[in-house]
Coordinates of C-alpha atoms (C1' of nucleotides) in Angstrom, one line a residue:
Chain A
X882 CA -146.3 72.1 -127.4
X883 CA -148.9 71.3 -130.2
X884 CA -147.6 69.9 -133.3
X885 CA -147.1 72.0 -136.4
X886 CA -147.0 71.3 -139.8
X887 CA -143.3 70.3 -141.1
X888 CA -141.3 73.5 -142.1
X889 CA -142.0 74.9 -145.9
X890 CA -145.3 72.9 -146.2
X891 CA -148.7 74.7 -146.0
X892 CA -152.4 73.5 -145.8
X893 CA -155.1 74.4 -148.3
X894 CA -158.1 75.5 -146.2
X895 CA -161.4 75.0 -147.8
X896 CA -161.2 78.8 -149.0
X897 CA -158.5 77.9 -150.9
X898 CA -159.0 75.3 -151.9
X899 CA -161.7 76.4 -154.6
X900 CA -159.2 77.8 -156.3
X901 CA -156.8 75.3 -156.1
X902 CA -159.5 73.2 -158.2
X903 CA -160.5 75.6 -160.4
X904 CA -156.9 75.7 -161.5
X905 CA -156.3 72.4 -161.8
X906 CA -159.8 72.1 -163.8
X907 CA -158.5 75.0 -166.1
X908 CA -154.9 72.8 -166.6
X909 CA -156.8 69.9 -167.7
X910 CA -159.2 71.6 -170.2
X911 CA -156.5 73.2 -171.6
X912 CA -154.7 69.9 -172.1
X913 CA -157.7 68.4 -173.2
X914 CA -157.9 71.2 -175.9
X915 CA -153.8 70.3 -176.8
X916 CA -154.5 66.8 -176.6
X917 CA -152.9 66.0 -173.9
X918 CA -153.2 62.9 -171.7
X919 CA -152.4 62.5 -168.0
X920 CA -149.7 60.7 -166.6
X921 CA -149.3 59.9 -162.9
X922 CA -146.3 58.9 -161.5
X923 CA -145.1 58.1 -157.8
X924 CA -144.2 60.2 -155.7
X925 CA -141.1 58.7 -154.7
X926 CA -138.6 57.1 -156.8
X927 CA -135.1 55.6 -156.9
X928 CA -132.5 58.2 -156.1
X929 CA -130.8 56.6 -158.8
X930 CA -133.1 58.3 -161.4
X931 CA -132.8 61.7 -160.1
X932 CA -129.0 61.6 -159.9
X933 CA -129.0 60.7 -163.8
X934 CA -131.6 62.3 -164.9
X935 CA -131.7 65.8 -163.5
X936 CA -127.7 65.7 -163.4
X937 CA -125.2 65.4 -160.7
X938 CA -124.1 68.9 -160.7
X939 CA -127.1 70.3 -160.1
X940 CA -128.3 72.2 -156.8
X941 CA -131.2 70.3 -157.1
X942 CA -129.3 66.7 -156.7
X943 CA -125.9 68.3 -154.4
X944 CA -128.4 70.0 -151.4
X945 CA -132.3 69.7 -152.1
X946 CA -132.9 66.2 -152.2
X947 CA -135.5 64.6 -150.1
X948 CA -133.6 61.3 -149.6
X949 CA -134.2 58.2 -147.3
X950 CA -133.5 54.5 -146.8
X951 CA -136.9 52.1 -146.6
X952 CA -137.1 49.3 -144.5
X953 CA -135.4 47.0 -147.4
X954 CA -132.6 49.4 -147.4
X955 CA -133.3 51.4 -151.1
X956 CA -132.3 54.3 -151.7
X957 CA -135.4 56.5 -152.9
X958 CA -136.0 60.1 -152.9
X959 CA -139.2 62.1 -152.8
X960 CA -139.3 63.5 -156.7
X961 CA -138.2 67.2 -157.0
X962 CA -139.7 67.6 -160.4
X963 CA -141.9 65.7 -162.9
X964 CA -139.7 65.2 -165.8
X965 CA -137.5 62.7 -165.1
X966 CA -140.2 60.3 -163.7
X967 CA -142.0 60.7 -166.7
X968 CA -139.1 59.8 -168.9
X969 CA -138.4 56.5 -166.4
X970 CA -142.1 55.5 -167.0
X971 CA -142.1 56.4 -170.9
X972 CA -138.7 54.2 -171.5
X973 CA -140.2 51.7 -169.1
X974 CA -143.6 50.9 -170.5
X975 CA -142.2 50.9 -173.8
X976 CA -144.1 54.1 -174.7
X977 CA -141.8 54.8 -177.6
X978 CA -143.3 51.6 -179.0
X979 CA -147.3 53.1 -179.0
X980 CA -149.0 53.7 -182.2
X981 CA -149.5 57.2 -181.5
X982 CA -146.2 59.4 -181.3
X983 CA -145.5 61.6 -180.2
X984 CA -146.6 60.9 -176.7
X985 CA -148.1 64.5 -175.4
X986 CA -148.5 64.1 -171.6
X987 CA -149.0 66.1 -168.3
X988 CA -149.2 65.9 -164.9
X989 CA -150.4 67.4 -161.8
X990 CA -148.7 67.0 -158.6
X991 CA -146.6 67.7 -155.2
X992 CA -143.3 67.6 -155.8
X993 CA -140.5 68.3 -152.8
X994 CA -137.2 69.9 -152.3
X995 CA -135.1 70.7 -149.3
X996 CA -135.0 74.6 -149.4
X997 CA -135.1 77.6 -147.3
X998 CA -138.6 78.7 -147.7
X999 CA -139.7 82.1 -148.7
X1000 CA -142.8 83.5 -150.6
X1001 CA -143.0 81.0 -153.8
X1002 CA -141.0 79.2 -152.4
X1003 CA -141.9 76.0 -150.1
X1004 CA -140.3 72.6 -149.8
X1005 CA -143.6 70.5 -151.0
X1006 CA -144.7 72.5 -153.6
X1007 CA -146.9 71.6 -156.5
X1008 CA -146.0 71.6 -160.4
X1009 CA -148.4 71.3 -163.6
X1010 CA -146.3 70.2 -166.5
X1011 CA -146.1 68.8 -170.0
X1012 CA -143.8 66.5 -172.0
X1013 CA -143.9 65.6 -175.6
X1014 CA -141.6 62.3 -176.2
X1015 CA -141.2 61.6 -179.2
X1016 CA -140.8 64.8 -181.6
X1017 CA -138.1 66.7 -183.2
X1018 CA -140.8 68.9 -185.1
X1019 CA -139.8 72.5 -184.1
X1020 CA -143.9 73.5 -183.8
X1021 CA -144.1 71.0 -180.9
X1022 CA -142.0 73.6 -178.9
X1023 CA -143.4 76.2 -180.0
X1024 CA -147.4 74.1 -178.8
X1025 CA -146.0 73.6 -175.6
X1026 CA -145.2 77.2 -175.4
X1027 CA -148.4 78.0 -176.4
X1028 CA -150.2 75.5 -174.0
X1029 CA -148.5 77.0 -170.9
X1030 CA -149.6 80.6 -172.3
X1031 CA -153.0 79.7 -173.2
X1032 CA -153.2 78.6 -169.2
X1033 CA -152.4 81.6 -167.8
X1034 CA -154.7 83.6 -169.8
X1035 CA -157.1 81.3 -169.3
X1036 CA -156.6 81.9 -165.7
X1037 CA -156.5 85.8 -166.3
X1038 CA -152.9 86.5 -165.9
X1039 CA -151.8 89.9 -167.7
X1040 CA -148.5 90.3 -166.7
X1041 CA -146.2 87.5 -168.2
X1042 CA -142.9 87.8 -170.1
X1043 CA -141.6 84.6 -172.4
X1044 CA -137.8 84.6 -172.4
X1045 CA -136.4 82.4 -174.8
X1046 CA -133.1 81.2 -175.8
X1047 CA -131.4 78.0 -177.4
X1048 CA -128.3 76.2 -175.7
X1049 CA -128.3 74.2 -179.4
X1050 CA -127.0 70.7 -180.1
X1051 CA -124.0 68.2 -178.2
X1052 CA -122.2 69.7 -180.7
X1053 CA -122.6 73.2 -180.7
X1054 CA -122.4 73.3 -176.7
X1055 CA -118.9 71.8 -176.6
X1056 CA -118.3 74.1 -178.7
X1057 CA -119.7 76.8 -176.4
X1058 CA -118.8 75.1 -173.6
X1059 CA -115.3 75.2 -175.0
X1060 CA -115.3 79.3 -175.5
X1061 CA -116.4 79.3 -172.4
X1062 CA -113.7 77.6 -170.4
X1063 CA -111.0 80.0 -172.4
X1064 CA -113.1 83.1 -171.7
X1065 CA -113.0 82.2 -168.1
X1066 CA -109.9 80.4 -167.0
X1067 CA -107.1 83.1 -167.0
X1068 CA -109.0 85.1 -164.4
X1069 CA -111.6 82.9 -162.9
X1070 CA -110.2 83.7 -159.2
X1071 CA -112.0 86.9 -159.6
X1072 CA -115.0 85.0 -159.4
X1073 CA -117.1 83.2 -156.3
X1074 CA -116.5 79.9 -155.3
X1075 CA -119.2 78.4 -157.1
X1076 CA -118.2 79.8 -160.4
X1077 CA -114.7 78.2 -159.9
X1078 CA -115.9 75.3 -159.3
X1079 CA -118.5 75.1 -162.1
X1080 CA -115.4 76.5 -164.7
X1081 CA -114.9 72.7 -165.5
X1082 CA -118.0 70.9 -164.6
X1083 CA -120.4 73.4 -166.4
X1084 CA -118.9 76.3 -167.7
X1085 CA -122.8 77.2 -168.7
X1086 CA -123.7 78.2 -165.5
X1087 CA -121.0 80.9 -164.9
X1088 CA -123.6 82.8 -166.8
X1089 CA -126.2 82.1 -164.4
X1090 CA -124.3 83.1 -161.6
X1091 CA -125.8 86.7 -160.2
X1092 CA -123.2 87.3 -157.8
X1093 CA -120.8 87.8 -160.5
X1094 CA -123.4 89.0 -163.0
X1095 CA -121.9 92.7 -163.2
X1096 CA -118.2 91.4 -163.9
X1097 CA -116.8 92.8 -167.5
X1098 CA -116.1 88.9 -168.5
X1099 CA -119.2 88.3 -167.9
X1100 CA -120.5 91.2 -170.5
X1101 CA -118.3 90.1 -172.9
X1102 CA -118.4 85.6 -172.8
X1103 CA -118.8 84.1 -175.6
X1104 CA -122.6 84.0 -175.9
X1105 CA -124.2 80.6 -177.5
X1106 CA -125.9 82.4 -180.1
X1107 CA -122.6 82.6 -181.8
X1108 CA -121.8 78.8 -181.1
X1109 CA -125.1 77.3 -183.0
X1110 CA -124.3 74.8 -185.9
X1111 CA -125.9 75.3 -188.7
X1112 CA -128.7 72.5 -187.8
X1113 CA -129.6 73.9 -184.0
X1114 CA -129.4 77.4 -185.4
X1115 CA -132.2 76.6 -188.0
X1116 CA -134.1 74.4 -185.6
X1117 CA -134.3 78.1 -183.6
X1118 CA -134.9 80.0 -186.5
X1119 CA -138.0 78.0 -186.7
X1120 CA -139.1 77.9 -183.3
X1121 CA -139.3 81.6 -183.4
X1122 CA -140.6 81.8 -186.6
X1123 CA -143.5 79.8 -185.6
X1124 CA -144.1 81.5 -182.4
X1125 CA -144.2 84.8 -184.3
X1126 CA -146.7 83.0 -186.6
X1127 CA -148.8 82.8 -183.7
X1128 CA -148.3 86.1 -182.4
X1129 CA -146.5 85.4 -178.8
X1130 CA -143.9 88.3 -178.3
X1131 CA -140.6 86.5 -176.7
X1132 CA -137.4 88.2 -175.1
X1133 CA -134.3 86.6 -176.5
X1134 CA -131.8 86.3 -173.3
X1135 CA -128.7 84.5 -174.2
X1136 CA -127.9 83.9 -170.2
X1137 CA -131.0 81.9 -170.1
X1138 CA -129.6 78.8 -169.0
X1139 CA -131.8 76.9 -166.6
X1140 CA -130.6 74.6 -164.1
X1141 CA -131.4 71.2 -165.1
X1142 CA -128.6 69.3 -167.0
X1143 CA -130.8 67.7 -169.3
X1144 CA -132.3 70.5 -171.5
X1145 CA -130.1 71.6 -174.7
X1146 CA -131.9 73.6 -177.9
X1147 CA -135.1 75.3 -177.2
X1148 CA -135.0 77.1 -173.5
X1149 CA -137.5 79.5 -172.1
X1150 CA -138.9 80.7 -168.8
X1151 CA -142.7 82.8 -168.2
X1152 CA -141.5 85.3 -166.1
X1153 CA -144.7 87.0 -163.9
X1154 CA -145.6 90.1 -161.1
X1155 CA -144.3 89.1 -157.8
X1156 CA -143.5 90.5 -154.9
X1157 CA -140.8 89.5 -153.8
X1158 CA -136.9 88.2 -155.8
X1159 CA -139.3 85.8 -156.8
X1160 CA -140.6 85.7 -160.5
X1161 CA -140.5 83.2 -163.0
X1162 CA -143.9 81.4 -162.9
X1163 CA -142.9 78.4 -165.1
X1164 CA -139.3 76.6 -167.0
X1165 CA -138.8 74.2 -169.3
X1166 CA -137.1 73.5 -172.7
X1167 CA -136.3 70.6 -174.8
X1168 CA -134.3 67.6 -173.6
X1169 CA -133.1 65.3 -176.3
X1170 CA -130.6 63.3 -174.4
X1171 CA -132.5 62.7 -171.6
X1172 CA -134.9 59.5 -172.6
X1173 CA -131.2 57.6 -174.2
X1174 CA -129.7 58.7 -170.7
X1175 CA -132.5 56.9 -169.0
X1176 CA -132.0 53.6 -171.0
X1177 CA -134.5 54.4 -173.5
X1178 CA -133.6 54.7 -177.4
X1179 CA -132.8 58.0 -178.7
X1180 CA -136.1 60.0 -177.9
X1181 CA -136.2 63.8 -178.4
X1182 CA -138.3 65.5 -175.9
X1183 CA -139.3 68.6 -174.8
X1184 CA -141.7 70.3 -171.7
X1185 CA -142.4 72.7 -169.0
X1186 CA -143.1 72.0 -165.6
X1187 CA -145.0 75.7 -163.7
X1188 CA -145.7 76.1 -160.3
X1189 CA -149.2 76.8 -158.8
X1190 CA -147.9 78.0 -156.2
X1191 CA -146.3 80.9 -157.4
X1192 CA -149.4 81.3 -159.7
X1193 CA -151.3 82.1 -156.7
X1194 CA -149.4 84.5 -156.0
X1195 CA -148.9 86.0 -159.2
X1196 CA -153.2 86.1 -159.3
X1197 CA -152.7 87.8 -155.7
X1198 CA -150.0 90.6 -157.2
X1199 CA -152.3 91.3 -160.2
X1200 CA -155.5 91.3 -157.8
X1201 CA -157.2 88.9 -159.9
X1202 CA -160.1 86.9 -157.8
X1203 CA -160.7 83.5 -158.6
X1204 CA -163.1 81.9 -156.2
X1205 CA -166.2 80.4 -157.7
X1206 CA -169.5 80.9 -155.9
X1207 CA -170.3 77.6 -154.6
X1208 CA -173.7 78.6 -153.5
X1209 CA -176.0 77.0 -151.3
X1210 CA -179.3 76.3 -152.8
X1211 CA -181.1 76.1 -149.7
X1212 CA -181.2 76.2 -146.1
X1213 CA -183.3 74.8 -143.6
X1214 CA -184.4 76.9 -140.2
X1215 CA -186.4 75.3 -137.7
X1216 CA -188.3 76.4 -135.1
X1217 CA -189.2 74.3 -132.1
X1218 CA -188.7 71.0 -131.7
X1219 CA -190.8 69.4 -133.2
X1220 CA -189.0 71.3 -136.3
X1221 CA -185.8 70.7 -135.0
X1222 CA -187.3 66.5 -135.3
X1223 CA -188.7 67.1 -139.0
X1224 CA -185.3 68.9 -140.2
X1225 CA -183.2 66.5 -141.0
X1226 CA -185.7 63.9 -142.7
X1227 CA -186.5 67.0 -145.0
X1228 CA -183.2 67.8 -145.3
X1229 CA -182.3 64.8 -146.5
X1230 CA -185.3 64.4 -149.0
X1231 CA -183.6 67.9 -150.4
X1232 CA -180.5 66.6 -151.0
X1233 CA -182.3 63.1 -152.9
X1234 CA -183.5 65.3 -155.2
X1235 CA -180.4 66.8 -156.3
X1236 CA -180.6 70.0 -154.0
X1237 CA -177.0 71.4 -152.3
X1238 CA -179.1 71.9 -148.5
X1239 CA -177.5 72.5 -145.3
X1240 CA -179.3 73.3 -141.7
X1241 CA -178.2 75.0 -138.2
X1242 CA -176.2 72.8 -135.7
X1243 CA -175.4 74.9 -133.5
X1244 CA -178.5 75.4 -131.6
X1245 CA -178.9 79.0 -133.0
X1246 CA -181.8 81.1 -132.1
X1247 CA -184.0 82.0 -135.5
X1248 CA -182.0 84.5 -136.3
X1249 CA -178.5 83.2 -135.6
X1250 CA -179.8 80.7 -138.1
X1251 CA -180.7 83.6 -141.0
X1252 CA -177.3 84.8 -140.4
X1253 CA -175.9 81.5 -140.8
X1254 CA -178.0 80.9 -144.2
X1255 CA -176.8 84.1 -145.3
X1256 CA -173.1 83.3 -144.8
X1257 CA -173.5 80.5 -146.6
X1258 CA -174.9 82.6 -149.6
X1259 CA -178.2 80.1 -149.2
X1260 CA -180.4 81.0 -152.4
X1261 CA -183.6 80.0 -150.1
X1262 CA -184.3 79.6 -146.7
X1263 CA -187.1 76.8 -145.8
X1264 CA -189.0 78.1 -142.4
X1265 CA -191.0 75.3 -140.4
X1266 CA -192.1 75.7 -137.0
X1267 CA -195.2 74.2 -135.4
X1268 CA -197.8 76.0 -137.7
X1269 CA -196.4 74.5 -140.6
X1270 CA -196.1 71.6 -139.2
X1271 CA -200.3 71.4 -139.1
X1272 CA -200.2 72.7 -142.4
X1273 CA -197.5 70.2 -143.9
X1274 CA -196.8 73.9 -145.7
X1275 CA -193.4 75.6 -145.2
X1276 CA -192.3 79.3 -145.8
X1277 CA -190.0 79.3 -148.4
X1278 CA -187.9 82.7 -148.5
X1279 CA -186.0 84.2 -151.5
X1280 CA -182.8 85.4 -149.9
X1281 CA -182.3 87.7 -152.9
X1282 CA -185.5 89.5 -152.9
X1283 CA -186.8 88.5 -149.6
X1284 CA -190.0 87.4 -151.1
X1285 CA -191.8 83.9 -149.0
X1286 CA -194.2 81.6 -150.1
X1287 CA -196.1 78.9 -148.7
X1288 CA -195.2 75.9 -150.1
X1289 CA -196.8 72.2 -149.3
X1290 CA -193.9 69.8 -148.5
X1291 CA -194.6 67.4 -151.3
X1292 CA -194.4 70.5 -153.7
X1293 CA -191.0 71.6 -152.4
X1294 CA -188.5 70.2 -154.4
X1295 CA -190.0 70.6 -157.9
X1296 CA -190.9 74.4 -156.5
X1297 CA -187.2 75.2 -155.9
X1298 CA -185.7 73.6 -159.1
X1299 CA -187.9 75.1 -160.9
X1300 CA -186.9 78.9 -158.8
X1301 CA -183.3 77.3 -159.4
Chain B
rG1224 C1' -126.3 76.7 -146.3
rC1225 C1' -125.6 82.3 -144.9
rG1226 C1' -127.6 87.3 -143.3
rG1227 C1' -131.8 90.5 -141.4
rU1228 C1' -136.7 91.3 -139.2
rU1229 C1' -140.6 89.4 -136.4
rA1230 C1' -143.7 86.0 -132.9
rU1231 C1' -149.9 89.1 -127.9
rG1232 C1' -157.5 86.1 -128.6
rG1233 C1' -160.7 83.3 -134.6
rU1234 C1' -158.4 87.9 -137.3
rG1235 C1' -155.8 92.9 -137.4
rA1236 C1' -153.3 95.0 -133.7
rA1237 C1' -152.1 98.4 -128.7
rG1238 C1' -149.5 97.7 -124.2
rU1239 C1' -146.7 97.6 -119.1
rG1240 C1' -141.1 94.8 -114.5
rG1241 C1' -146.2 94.3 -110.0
rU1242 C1' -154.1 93.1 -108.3
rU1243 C1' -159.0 93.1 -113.8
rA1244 C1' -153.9 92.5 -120.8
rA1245 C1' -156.6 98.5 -124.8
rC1246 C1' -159.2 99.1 -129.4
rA1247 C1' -161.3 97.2 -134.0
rC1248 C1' -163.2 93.2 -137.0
rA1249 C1' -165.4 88.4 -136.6
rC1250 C1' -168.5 85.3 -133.6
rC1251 C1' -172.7 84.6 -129.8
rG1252 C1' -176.9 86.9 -127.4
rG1253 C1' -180.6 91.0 -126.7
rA1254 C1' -183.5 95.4 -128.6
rU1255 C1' -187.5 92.7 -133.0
rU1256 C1' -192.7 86.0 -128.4
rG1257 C1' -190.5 83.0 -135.7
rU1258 C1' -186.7 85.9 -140.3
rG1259 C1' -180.3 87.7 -143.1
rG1260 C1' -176.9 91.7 -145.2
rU1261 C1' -178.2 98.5 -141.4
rU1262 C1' -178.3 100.5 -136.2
rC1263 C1' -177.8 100.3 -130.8
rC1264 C1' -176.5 97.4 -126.3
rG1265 C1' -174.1 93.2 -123.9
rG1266 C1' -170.7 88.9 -123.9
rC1267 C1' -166.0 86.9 -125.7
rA1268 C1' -157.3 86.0 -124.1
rU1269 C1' -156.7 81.9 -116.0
rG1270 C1' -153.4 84.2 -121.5
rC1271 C1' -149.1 87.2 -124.4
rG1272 C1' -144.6 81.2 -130.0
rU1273 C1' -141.8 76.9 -126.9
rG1274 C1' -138.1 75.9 -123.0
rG1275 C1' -134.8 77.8 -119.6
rG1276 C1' -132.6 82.0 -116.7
rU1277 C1' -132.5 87.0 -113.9
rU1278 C1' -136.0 88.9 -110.2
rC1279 C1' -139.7 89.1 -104.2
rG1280 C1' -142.5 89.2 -109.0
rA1281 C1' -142.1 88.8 -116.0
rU1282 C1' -146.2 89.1 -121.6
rC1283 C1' -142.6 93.0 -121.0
rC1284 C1' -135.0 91.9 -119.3
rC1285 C1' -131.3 87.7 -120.9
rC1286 C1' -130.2 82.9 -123.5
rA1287 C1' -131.6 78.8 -126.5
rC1288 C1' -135.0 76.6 -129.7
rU1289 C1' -139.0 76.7 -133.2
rA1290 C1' -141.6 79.2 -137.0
rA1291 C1' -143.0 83.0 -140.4
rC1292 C1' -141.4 86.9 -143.6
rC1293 C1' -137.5 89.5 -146.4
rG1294 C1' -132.5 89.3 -148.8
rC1295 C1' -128.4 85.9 -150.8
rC1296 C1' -127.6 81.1 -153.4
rC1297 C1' -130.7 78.6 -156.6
rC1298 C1' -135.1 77.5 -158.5
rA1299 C1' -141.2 76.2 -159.8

RNA sequence: GCGGUUAUGGUGAAGUGGUUAACACACCGGAUUGUGGUUCCGGCAUGCGUGGGUUCGAUCCCCACUAACCGCCCCA
């Protein structure tokens, strides 16, 4: 049997993959309008860093992990998001140390995790995120918010929903976390497995859970909104405040939790058409333990990570087209063989000078090769068979209009830039 | 990790336990001795996901495997 390509992965064909860089060009004008800078990171790390830095608990560590040994026995795993390696390479270049703070960064890149695949969902997949080390200021969450919005609209998305919500400080969370446990406890064997077993490990994510998501105690937990000191329920206060500033509509959703043990304060999700169970386009929220946790000083930070992926097929959903018309300027048809000789010396003098050409190989007849310059949405088609030959002329047809001229072959290329 | 559906050419798809596997699109050629997007005509699967089994015989029946899609879990 033929080999295929390793379950959940996918190949960008060149039809795609237009799009895929027009995307990634939109990302980095938009970062270049938000000032941010690129980082890139391996791909691979120590499993170590995953394990502290995305959190134990999490699905992401416990089942999805690409791990392996290398041939000097480490332990390194393929990264299944962008954040923590980020944060390793911030705490260990000293970054905190640079003159200018915060550090506003992004990345573009595969990132991989063992899962079941299903539409927007694949186990290389690839992420576009941001992270501001560095800052406390409650605007940076609300530019970072802004950045990921300005992307999508940029691309042409329509249909996106910003959830928000704020898990608040250490302090307020035990405090939640706390309520939580007491809400739960006396009847948590009404609930699936998982709950019971995150009652004590994370509480939080009982709330997450949409098994159980119909159950009265669930209606009625103690929400964190109720739980915010004084200092993380201002901090929110002004998150929104800016955002409304700006004029981005948010949903407040106390449930939004997000699966990553790092993130307390600001959370929020962009939520998008899909098809399928499948909808939230990007996640992120602020992280201020995370850069200490890593062996950094204390560091607050904040980003997003959103896949393009499932911005594909959030473009497909809305029927928005992206491809960009990556014309031909001409096309050389040759007739006979001493044509067929001349072609690809003239071909080559057309691409010298700047010009996208291509040519038949395929031994099509004359008009096998029309169709084939047509396909290829050629703006010209270059004739030259024996006659022009002699008269060192060639026909040069507009394949708009279907106008030809003769053109002298030293006149050629200045004739079609200046057509062009 | 669990459950469901599916698997025929480059693509979309019909089909039958038994010599030649519909049809459409695409592609190639001809009608137009050197001209595209229209029309007409012709050509185009030694093969029906992979491996076994049942049978005189299997693309069609059975089993396993693999993969895709959908749902659950969770997430980007």
């Amino acid at each position: 049997m033929t080999i295929q390509i390793p379950r959940g992965t996918y190949d960008v064909l060149p039809e795609d993959a237009v799009k895929w860089q027009k995307i990634e060009a939109i990302a980095r004008e938009i970062c270049a309008l938000f000032n941010y800078k690129e980082i890139r990171t391996p791909i691979f790390e120590s499993t170590d860093l995953f394990q502290r830095g995305v959190g134990d608990t999490t699905d992401i560590v416990q089942k999805e992990m690409y791990s392996f040994k290398d041939r000097g026995d480490r332990d390194l795993t393929l990264r299944p998001e962008g954040t923590a390696s980020v944060v390793r390479a911030y705490v260990e270049h000293k970054l905190y140390g640079a003159p200018n703070q915060p550090q506003k960064l992004y990345y573009i890149g595969p990132m991989f995790r063992y899962e079941r695949p299903q539409a927007g969902r694949n186990r290389q997949f690839t992420q576009f995120g941001c992270e501001v080390l560095g800052s406390a200021d409650p605007s940076i969450d609300a530019e970072v918010i802004a950045l990921a919005l300005s992307f999508y609209r940029k691309i042409g998305l329509k249909k996106l929903k910003l959830v928000l919500n704020s898990l608040g400080d250490p302090e307020s969370r035990k405090a939640h976390r706390e309520a939580l446990i007491a809400h739960f406890k006396p009847s948590i064997g009404e609930f699936c497995e998982d709950c019971q077993n995150r009652l004590e490990k994370n509480p939080l994510r009982i709330l997450d859970c949409k098994e159980d998501h119909n159950h009265p105690l669930m209606v009625s937990a103690p929400s964190i909104v109720d739980y915010l000191n004084e200092a993380s329920h201002d901090y929110f206060e002004k998150v929104k405040a800016i955002l409304d500033g700006m004029g981005i509509d948010y949903e407040l959703d106390p449930t939004l939790v997000r699966g990553l043990d790092y993130y307390n304060h600001t959370t929020f999700e962009i939520m998008g058409a899909s098809q399928g169970a499948i909808t939230t386009l990007m996640g992120g929220g602020r992280y201020n333990g995370l850069v200490s946790e890593l062996g950094g000083p204390e560091t607050p930070g904040i980003g997003f990570a959103l896949s393009i992926e499932r911005l594909l097929l959030a473009l497909e959903v809305e029927k928005i087209e992206l491809d960009a018309d990556a014309l031909l300027d001409c096309f050389v048809v040759a007739i006979g063989d001493p044509a067929e000789q001349k072609a690809p010396v003239l071909l080559n003098q057309l691409r010298q000078a700047g010009l996208r050409a291509d040519k038949d190989y395929m031994a099509r007849k004359v008009k096998g090769q029309f169709k084939q310059a047509d396909r290829e949405r050629a703006r010209f088609v270059i004739v030259i068979g024996d006659e022009e030959l002699d008269a060192q002329k060639a026909v040069v047809k507009n394949m708009a209009d279907g106008t030809q001229e003769n053109i002298a072959f030293d006149e050629l290329t200045n004739y079609l830039k200046e057509k062009l």
